[in-house]
Short mmCIF file of C-alpha atoms and ligand atoms in Angstrom, two decimals:
data_model
loop_
_atom_site.label_atom_id
_atom_site.label_comp_id
_atom_site.label_asym_id
_atom_site.label_seq_id
_atom_site.Cartn_x
_atom_site.Cartn_y
_atom_site.Cartn_z
CA UNK A 22 80.73 143.48 104.83
CA UNK A 23 84.32 143.23 103.81
CA UNK A 24 85.45 140.80 106.43
CA UNK A 25 85.06 139.94 110.08
CA UNK A 26 86.67 140.58 113.41
CA UNK A 27 86.02 138.23 116.27
CA UNK A 28 86.14 137.44 119.95
CA UNK A 29 87.00 133.86 120.80
CA UNK A 30 86.69 133.14 124.52
CA UNK A 31 87.44 129.83 126.18
CA UNK A 32 84.33 128.96 128.22
CA UNK A 33 86.20 128.26 131.44
CA UNK A 34 84.28 130.75 133.59
CA UNK A 35 82.94 134.29 133.59
CA UNK A 36 84.83 136.95 131.63
CA UNK A 37 86.68 139.43 133.81
CA UNK A 38 87.16 143.12 133.12
CA UNK A 39 90.35 142.43 131.18
CA UNK A 40 88.58 139.97 128.89
CA UNK A 41 85.64 142.37 128.51
CA UNK A 42 87.97 145.21 127.61
CA UNK A 43 89.68 143.05 124.97
CA UNK A 44 86.26 142.05 123.60
CA UNK A 45 85.20 145.69 123.45
CA UNK A 46 88.39 146.58 121.59
CA UNK A 47 87.93 143.72 119.12
CA UNK A 48 84.35 144.89 118.49
CA UNK A 49 85.45 148.53 118.06
CA UNK A 50 88.25 147.60 115.66
CA UNK A 51 85.84 145.51 113.57
CA UNK A 52 82.82 147.79 113.51
CA UNK A 53 84.85 150.98 113.00
CA UNK A 54 86.36 149.45 109.86
CA UNK A 55 83.04 148.26 108.44
CA UNK A 56 83.65 144.66 109.36
CA UNK A 57 81.22 142.15 110.78
CA UNK A 58 81.91 140.63 114.18
CA UNK A 59 81.80 137.00 115.19
CA UNK A 60 81.77 135.13 118.46
CA UNK A 61 83.50 131.77 118.61
CA UNK A 62 83.45 129.49 121.62
CA UNK A 63 86.84 127.81 122.02
CA UNK A 64 85.66 124.77 123.92
CA UNK A 65 88.29 122.21 123.01
CA UNK A 66 89.32 122.12 126.67
CA UNK A 67 88.62 123.84 129.99
CA UNK A 68 84.84 123.93 129.65
CA UNK A 69 82.63 124.99 132.52
CA UNK A 70 78.96 124.19 131.86
CA UNK A 71 76.93 127.35 131.26
CA UNK A 72 80.00 129.59 131.01
CA UNK A 73 79.63 130.30 127.27
CA UNK A 74 76.02 131.41 127.75
CA UNK A 75 77.03 133.68 130.63
CA UNK A 76 79.90 135.13 128.61
CA UNK A 77 77.57 135.93 125.68
CA UNK A 78 75.03 137.52 128.01
CA UNK A 79 77.73 139.71 129.58
CA UNK A 80 79.03 140.87 126.19
CA UNK A 81 75.48 141.70 125.11
CA UNK A 82 74.85 143.59 128.36
CA UNK A 83 77.77 145.88 127.48
CA UNK A 84 76.18 146.53 124.08
CA UNK A 85 78.34 144.31 121.87
CA UNK A 86 76.63 142.46 119.04
CA UNK A 87 77.76 139.87 116.52
CA UNK A 88 76.61 138.12 113.39
CA UNK A 89 75.33 134.57 113.69
CA UNK A 90 76.13 131.79 113.82
CA UNK A 91 78.10 131.51 117.05
CA UNK A 92 80.36 128.53 116.44
CA UNK A 93 81.66 126.04 118.98
CA UNK A 94 85.00 124.46 118.21
CA UNK A 95 83.95 121.10 119.63
CA UNK A 96 81.42 120.82 116.78
CA UNK A 97 83.98 121.47 114.06
CA UNK A 98 86.41 118.58 114.52
CA UNK A 99 86.18 117.40 110.86
CA UNK A 100 87.47 120.80 109.70
CA UNK A 101 90.56 120.50 111.88
CA UNK A 102 91.14 116.89 110.83
CA UNK A 103 90.95 117.94 107.16
CA UNK A 104 93.70 120.50 107.74
CA UNK A 105 95.80 117.90 109.57
CA UNK A 106 95.27 115.46 106.69
CA UNK A 107 96.42 118.09 104.21
CA UNK A 108 99.60 118.77 106.17
CA UNK A 109 100.23 115.05 106.62
CA UNK A 110 99.81 114.41 102.89
CA UNK A 111 102.43 117.10 102.29
CA UNK A 112 104.87 115.31 104.63
CA UNK A 113 104.51 118.08 107.18
CA UNK A 114 103.63 116.12 110.32
CA UNK A 115 105.17 113.55 112.64
CA UNK A 116 104.14 111.68 115.73
CA UNK A 117 105.62 112.81 119.02
CA UNK A 118 105.74 110.56 122.06
CA UNK A 119 107.41 112.98 124.47
CA UNK A 120 105.77 113.63 127.80
CA UNK A 121 105.40 117.21 128.98
CA UNK A 122 108.08 116.55 131.56
CA UNK A 123 110.55 115.29 128.97
CA UNK A 124 110.00 118.40 126.86
CA UNK A 125 110.45 120.70 129.84
CA UNK A 126 113.69 119.01 130.77
CA UNK A 127 114.94 119.14 127.20
CA UNK A 128 114.32 122.84 126.69
CA UNK A 129 116.11 123.77 129.86
CA UNK A 130 119.19 122.53 128.00
CA UNK A 131 121.36 125.43 126.79
CA UNK A 132 120.29 125.15 123.13
CA UNK A 133 117.15 126.32 121.42
CA UNK A 134 114.72 129.17 122.03
CA UNK A 135 112.76 129.18 125.28
CA UNK A 136 109.64 127.07 125.12
CA UNK A 137 110.38 125.68 121.66
CA UNK A 138 110.03 121.94 121.09
CA UNK A 139 113.55 120.49 120.83
CA UNK A 140 112.66 118.11 117.99
CA UNK A 141 113.27 114.88 119.94
CA UNK A 142 110.81 112.78 117.92
CA UNK A 143 111.36 114.44 114.56
CA UNK A 144 113.81 111.89 113.17
CA UNK A 145 112.50 108.71 114.76
CA UNK A 146 112.71 105.72 112.46
CA UNK A 147 109.62 103.70 111.61
CA UNK A 148 110.86 100.98 113.96
CA UNK A 149 111.36 103.42 116.82
CA UNK A 150 107.89 104.83 116.29
CA UNK A 151 106.39 101.35 116.24
CA UNK A 152 108.17 100.55 119.50
CA UNK A 153 106.79 103.66 121.16
CA UNK A 154 103.28 102.82 119.98
CA UNK A 155 103.65 99.22 121.15
CA UNK A 156 104.70 100.54 124.57
CA UNK A 157 101.31 102.24 124.68
CA UNK A 158 102.63 105.79 124.67
CA UNK A 159 99.99 108.21 123.34
CA UNK A 160 101.20 110.16 120.33
CA UNK A 161 100.68 113.83 119.69
CA UNK A 162 101.01 115.01 116.11
CA UNK A 163 103.47 117.82 115.42
CA UNK A 164 104.15 120.09 112.51
CA UNK A 165 107.47 119.58 110.73
CA UNK A 166 108.49 123.23 110.56
CA UNK A 167 111.34 124.32 108.36
CA UNK A 168 111.88 127.72 109.93
CA UNK A 169 112.68 128.65 113.52
CA UNK A 170 111.36 132.20 113.62
CA UNK A 171 109.14 134.56 111.69
CA UNK A 172 108.47 138.30 111.68
CA UNK A 173 104.83 139.30 111.79
CA UNK A 174 103.21 142.72 111.59
CA UNK A 175 100.96 144.01 114.34
CA UNK A 176 98.77 147.07 113.83
CA UNK A 177 99.67 148.45 117.25
CA UNK A 178 103.11 147.02 117.94
CA UNK A 179 104.71 147.07 114.50
CA UNK A 180 107.06 144.23 113.60
CA UNK A 181 107.39 141.34 115.98
CA UNK A 182 109.89 138.51 115.57
CA UNK A 183 109.01 135.29 117.34
CA UNK A 184 109.80 131.60 117.51
CA UNK A 185 108.26 129.00 115.23
CA UNK A 186 108.82 125.42 116.27
CA UNK A 187 107.39 121.98 115.58
CA UNK A 188 104.12 122.93 117.25
CA UNK A 189 101.49 120.40 118.26
CA UNK A 190 98.60 120.01 115.81
CA UNK A 191 96.75 117.21 117.56
CA UNK A 192 97.29 116.49 121.22
CA UNK A 193 97.97 113.09 122.69
CA UNK A 194 94.34 112.85 123.80
CA UNK A 195 93.21 113.22 120.19
CA UNK A 196 91.89 116.77 120.37
CA UNK A 197 93.05 119.46 117.95
CA UNK A 198 95.52 121.96 119.38
CA UNK A 199 94.62 125.61 119.89
CA UNK A 200 97.05 126.94 117.26
CA UNK A 201 95.62 124.71 114.56
CA UNK A 202 91.96 125.27 115.43
CA UNK A 203 92.35 129.05 115.58
CA UNK A 204 94.02 129.23 112.16
CA UNK A 205 91.47 126.95 110.51
CA UNK A 206 88.53 128.74 112.11
CA UNK A 207 89.68 132.27 111.37
CA UNK A 208 90.03 131.41 107.68
CA UNK A 209 86.80 129.42 107.53
CA UNK A 210 84.83 132.20 109.20
CA UNK A 211 86.17 134.97 106.97
CA UNK A 212 88.05 136.58 109.88
CA UNK A 213 90.55 139.04 108.43
CA UNK A 214 91.22 140.99 111.64
CA UNK A 215 92.36 139.39 114.90
CA UNK A 216 92.32 141.61 117.99
CA UNK A 217 93.29 139.84 121.20
CA UNK A 218 95.35 140.15 124.38
CA UNK A 219 99.08 140.55 124.00
CA UNK A 220 99.61 137.38 126.03
CA UNK A 221 98.95 135.62 122.69
CA UNK A 222 101.47 137.63 120.69
CA UNK A 223 104.13 134.92 120.97
CA UNK A 224 101.75 132.40 119.33
CA UNK A 225 101.18 134.58 116.30
CA UNK A 226 104.30 133.71 114.27
CA UNK A 227 103.39 130.01 114.65
CA UNK A 228 99.83 130.71 113.50
CA UNK A 229 100.93 132.80 110.53
CA UNK A 230 103.34 130.07 109.46
CA UNK A 231 100.62 127.43 109.75
CA UNK A 232 98.19 129.53 107.73
CA UNK A 233 100.83 129.98 105.04
CA UNK A 234 101.44 126.22 104.82
CA UNK A 235 97.68 125.65 104.50
CA UNK A 236 97.38 128.30 101.81
CA UNK A 237 95.08 130.40 103.99
CA UNK A 238 94.94 134.20 104.05
CA UNK A 239 96.78 135.96 106.90
CA UNK A 240 94.53 138.22 108.99
CA UNK A 241 95.51 141.64 110.24
CA UNK A 242 96.64 141.42 113.89
CA UNK A 243 96.34 143.83 116.80
CA UNK A 244 97.48 142.64 120.22
CA UNK A 245 96.19 144.81 123.01
CA UNK A 246 97.65 145.36 126.49
CA UNK A 247 96.24 143.33 129.33
CA UNK A 248 94.67 144.62 132.50
CA UNK A 249 96.83 144.37 135.61
CA UNK A 250 96.03 144.31 139.32
CA UNK A 251 97.60 146.77 141.72
CA UNK A 252 100.52 144.38 142.28
CA UNK A 253 101.33 144.61 138.58
CA UNK A 254 100.18 141.07 137.80
CA UNK A 255 97.75 140.07 135.10
CA UNK A 256 94.20 140.55 136.41
CA UNK A 257 92.63 137.26 137.49
CA UNK A 258 89.40 136.06 139.05
CA UNK A 259 91.12 135.64 142.41
CA UNK A 260 91.62 139.42 142.55
CA UNK A 261 87.91 139.56 143.45
CA UNK A 262 85.11 141.75 142.07
CA UNK A 263 86.37 141.52 138.51
CA UNK A 264 83.43 140.13 136.54
CA UNK A 265 80.45 142.06 135.24
CA UNK A 266 78.23 140.16 137.65
CA UNK A 267 80.53 140.96 140.60
CA UNK A 268 80.37 144.64 139.70
CA UNK A 269 76.60 144.64 139.31
CA UNK A 270 76.32 143.00 142.72
CA UNK A 271 78.31 145.99 144.07
CA UNK A 272 75.65 148.32 142.65
CA UNK A 273 77.31 149.33 139.40
CA UNK A 274 75.38 149.27 136.12
CA UNK A 275 76.59 147.83 132.79
CA UNK A 276 76.67 151.42 131.45
CA UNK A 277 78.99 152.49 134.23
CA UNK A 278 81.20 149.49 133.61
CA UNK A 279 81.30 150.30 129.90
CA UNK A 280 82.25 153.84 130.84
CA UNK A 281 85.09 152.65 133.04
CA UNK A 282 86.40 150.51 130.19
CA UNK A 283 86.07 153.48 127.83
CA UNK A 284 87.95 155.74 130.26
CA UNK A 285 90.71 153.14 130.48
CA UNK A 286 90.98 153.34 126.69
CA UNK A 287 91.54 157.08 126.83
CA UNK A 288 88.02 158.33 126.12
CA UNK A 289 87.58 161.54 128.07
CA UNK A 290 83.88 161.61 128.91
CA UNK A 291 80.96 159.36 129.74
CA UNK A 292 80.14 157.61 126.53
CA UNK A 293 77.60 155.25 125.02
CA UNK A 294 78.78 152.39 122.88
CA UNK A 295 77.54 154.20 119.76
CA UNK A 296 79.64 157.25 120.68
CA UNK A 297 82.63 155.03 121.38
CA UNK A 298 82.35 153.64 117.91
CA UNK A 299 82.32 156.99 116.16
CA UNK A 300 85.23 158.27 118.27
CA UNK A 301 87.39 155.15 118.08
CA UNK A 302 90.97 155.89 116.95
CA UNK A 303 93.26 152.86 117.33
CA UNK A 304 96.38 155.03 117.06
CA UNK A 305 95.32 156.91 120.20
CA UNK A 306 94.93 153.84 122.39
CA UNK A 307 97.10 153.78 125.49
CA UNK A 308 100.16 151.58 124.93
CA UNK A 309 100.43 150.68 128.60
CA UNK A 310 98.43 148.05 130.46
CA UNK A 311 95.50 149.33 132.50
CA UNK A 312 96.07 148.91 136.22
CA UNK A 313 92.90 148.28 138.12
CA UNK A 314 92.09 148.13 141.79
CA UNK A 315 89.20 145.66 141.76
CA UNK A 316 88.29 146.60 145.30
CA UNK A 317 87.74 150.23 144.41
CA UNK A 318 84.71 151.60 142.59
CA UNK A 319 85.05 151.77 138.83
CA UNK A 320 83.18 155.05 138.57
CA UNK A 321 83.72 158.05 140.81
CA UNK A 322 80.38 158.67 142.44
CA UNK A 323 78.54 161.55 140.81
CA UNK A 324 75.63 161.52 143.26
CA UNK A 325 74.43 164.61 145.16
N1 LIG B 423 90.49 131.28 123.33
C1 LIG B 423 91.63 132.10 123.58
C2 LIG B 423 91.54 132.67 124.97
O1 LIG B 423 90.46 132.78 125.52
C3 LIG B 423 91.74 133.27 122.61
C4 LIG B 423 92.18 132.84 121.28
C5 LIG B 423 92.44 133.95 120.30
O2 LIG B 423 91.90 135.05 120.46
O3 LIG B 423 93.14 133.67 119.33
O4 LIG B 423 92.57 133.02 125.53
#
C-alpha cells in the first residue's frame, strides 16, 4: 500500500448521514487510489461513552473497512507532547493567558482577519508572564507563527488561501489542541490523503504550516460538501431521523441507505459498495451540498 486515507470522527454521538457520506467518500478516495484506510477516534474532548463503538459498527454496516489498529487520540499524548517540545525548543511557542472572552472582544476590533488570534500574549515579558501565572491564570500554549496566510491545494476545490495565526497547540486545561493532534497523527499513521467535510477547509492552511514547521510531509487534501437540511442549514441530529439507526428503525436497510448516499454522489443506479469503488470518479462528484429531507424516505419505494 502506498499510503493511507482516513476517517477521524469525534466520538460525541452517532454519525449522521452527512458524516457517513463523508466517511464513504474518504474510503472511496483511498481505496480507488490503492491506499489503505484508517479509522482514528478523536477523543480529546466531547466524548460520549460507547459512541466510538457505535460509529465503527455503523461504518462497517455500510460496508466500509479499515486497516488496524484503530487509534484513540487520548492514548497518544506523548506523541503530541514531543511535537510541542520540538516547537518549543525551536523558539516557536509562547504561553497565552487570554480568556476566550478576551480573544473574542479583541478580534471584533477592526484589525486582523476574522477569528485570528490577535497576538495579545506574544510579546509578554518574563515578568508579565510570571505575574499572570502567580495570579493563577491557566496558560494555553500557542504557536509563534511568522506568516498570516497560506495557499493550499485541494483536489476538488483547487487553490485555497486562508488565515494562519498563532494557533493553540495545548489548551489551558493541558490537552493537546485539535490542529496539533491531527497533524501529528496524520504523519505518524502514514496518512497521505485527507478527505473531510469542507467545514474544516479553513483549518487546513494552519495544519499545513504546522506540518511544515515539524518537517512532516503534507498530505493531499479533498474537502467535500456537507449535507444540508431543507432549510439550507448544515444537517444536524436535531433534524431527526438522520442516523443509520434512525433510518433502520424506519424500516430502511443499510444497503438502501448506502444507495441513497451513492445517488447523492451522482451514481445513477442501485449500487453495491464494490460497484461504487470501480465506478468512483472524483472529478464527477457534485460540487454542491446535498440537501436532504430527513423526514422523507431515502429510497423511492420499489415495492409492488
Ligand atoms: N474529528 C474531526 C471531526 O469529527 C475531523 C477531523 C479531520 O478530519 O481532520 O469533525
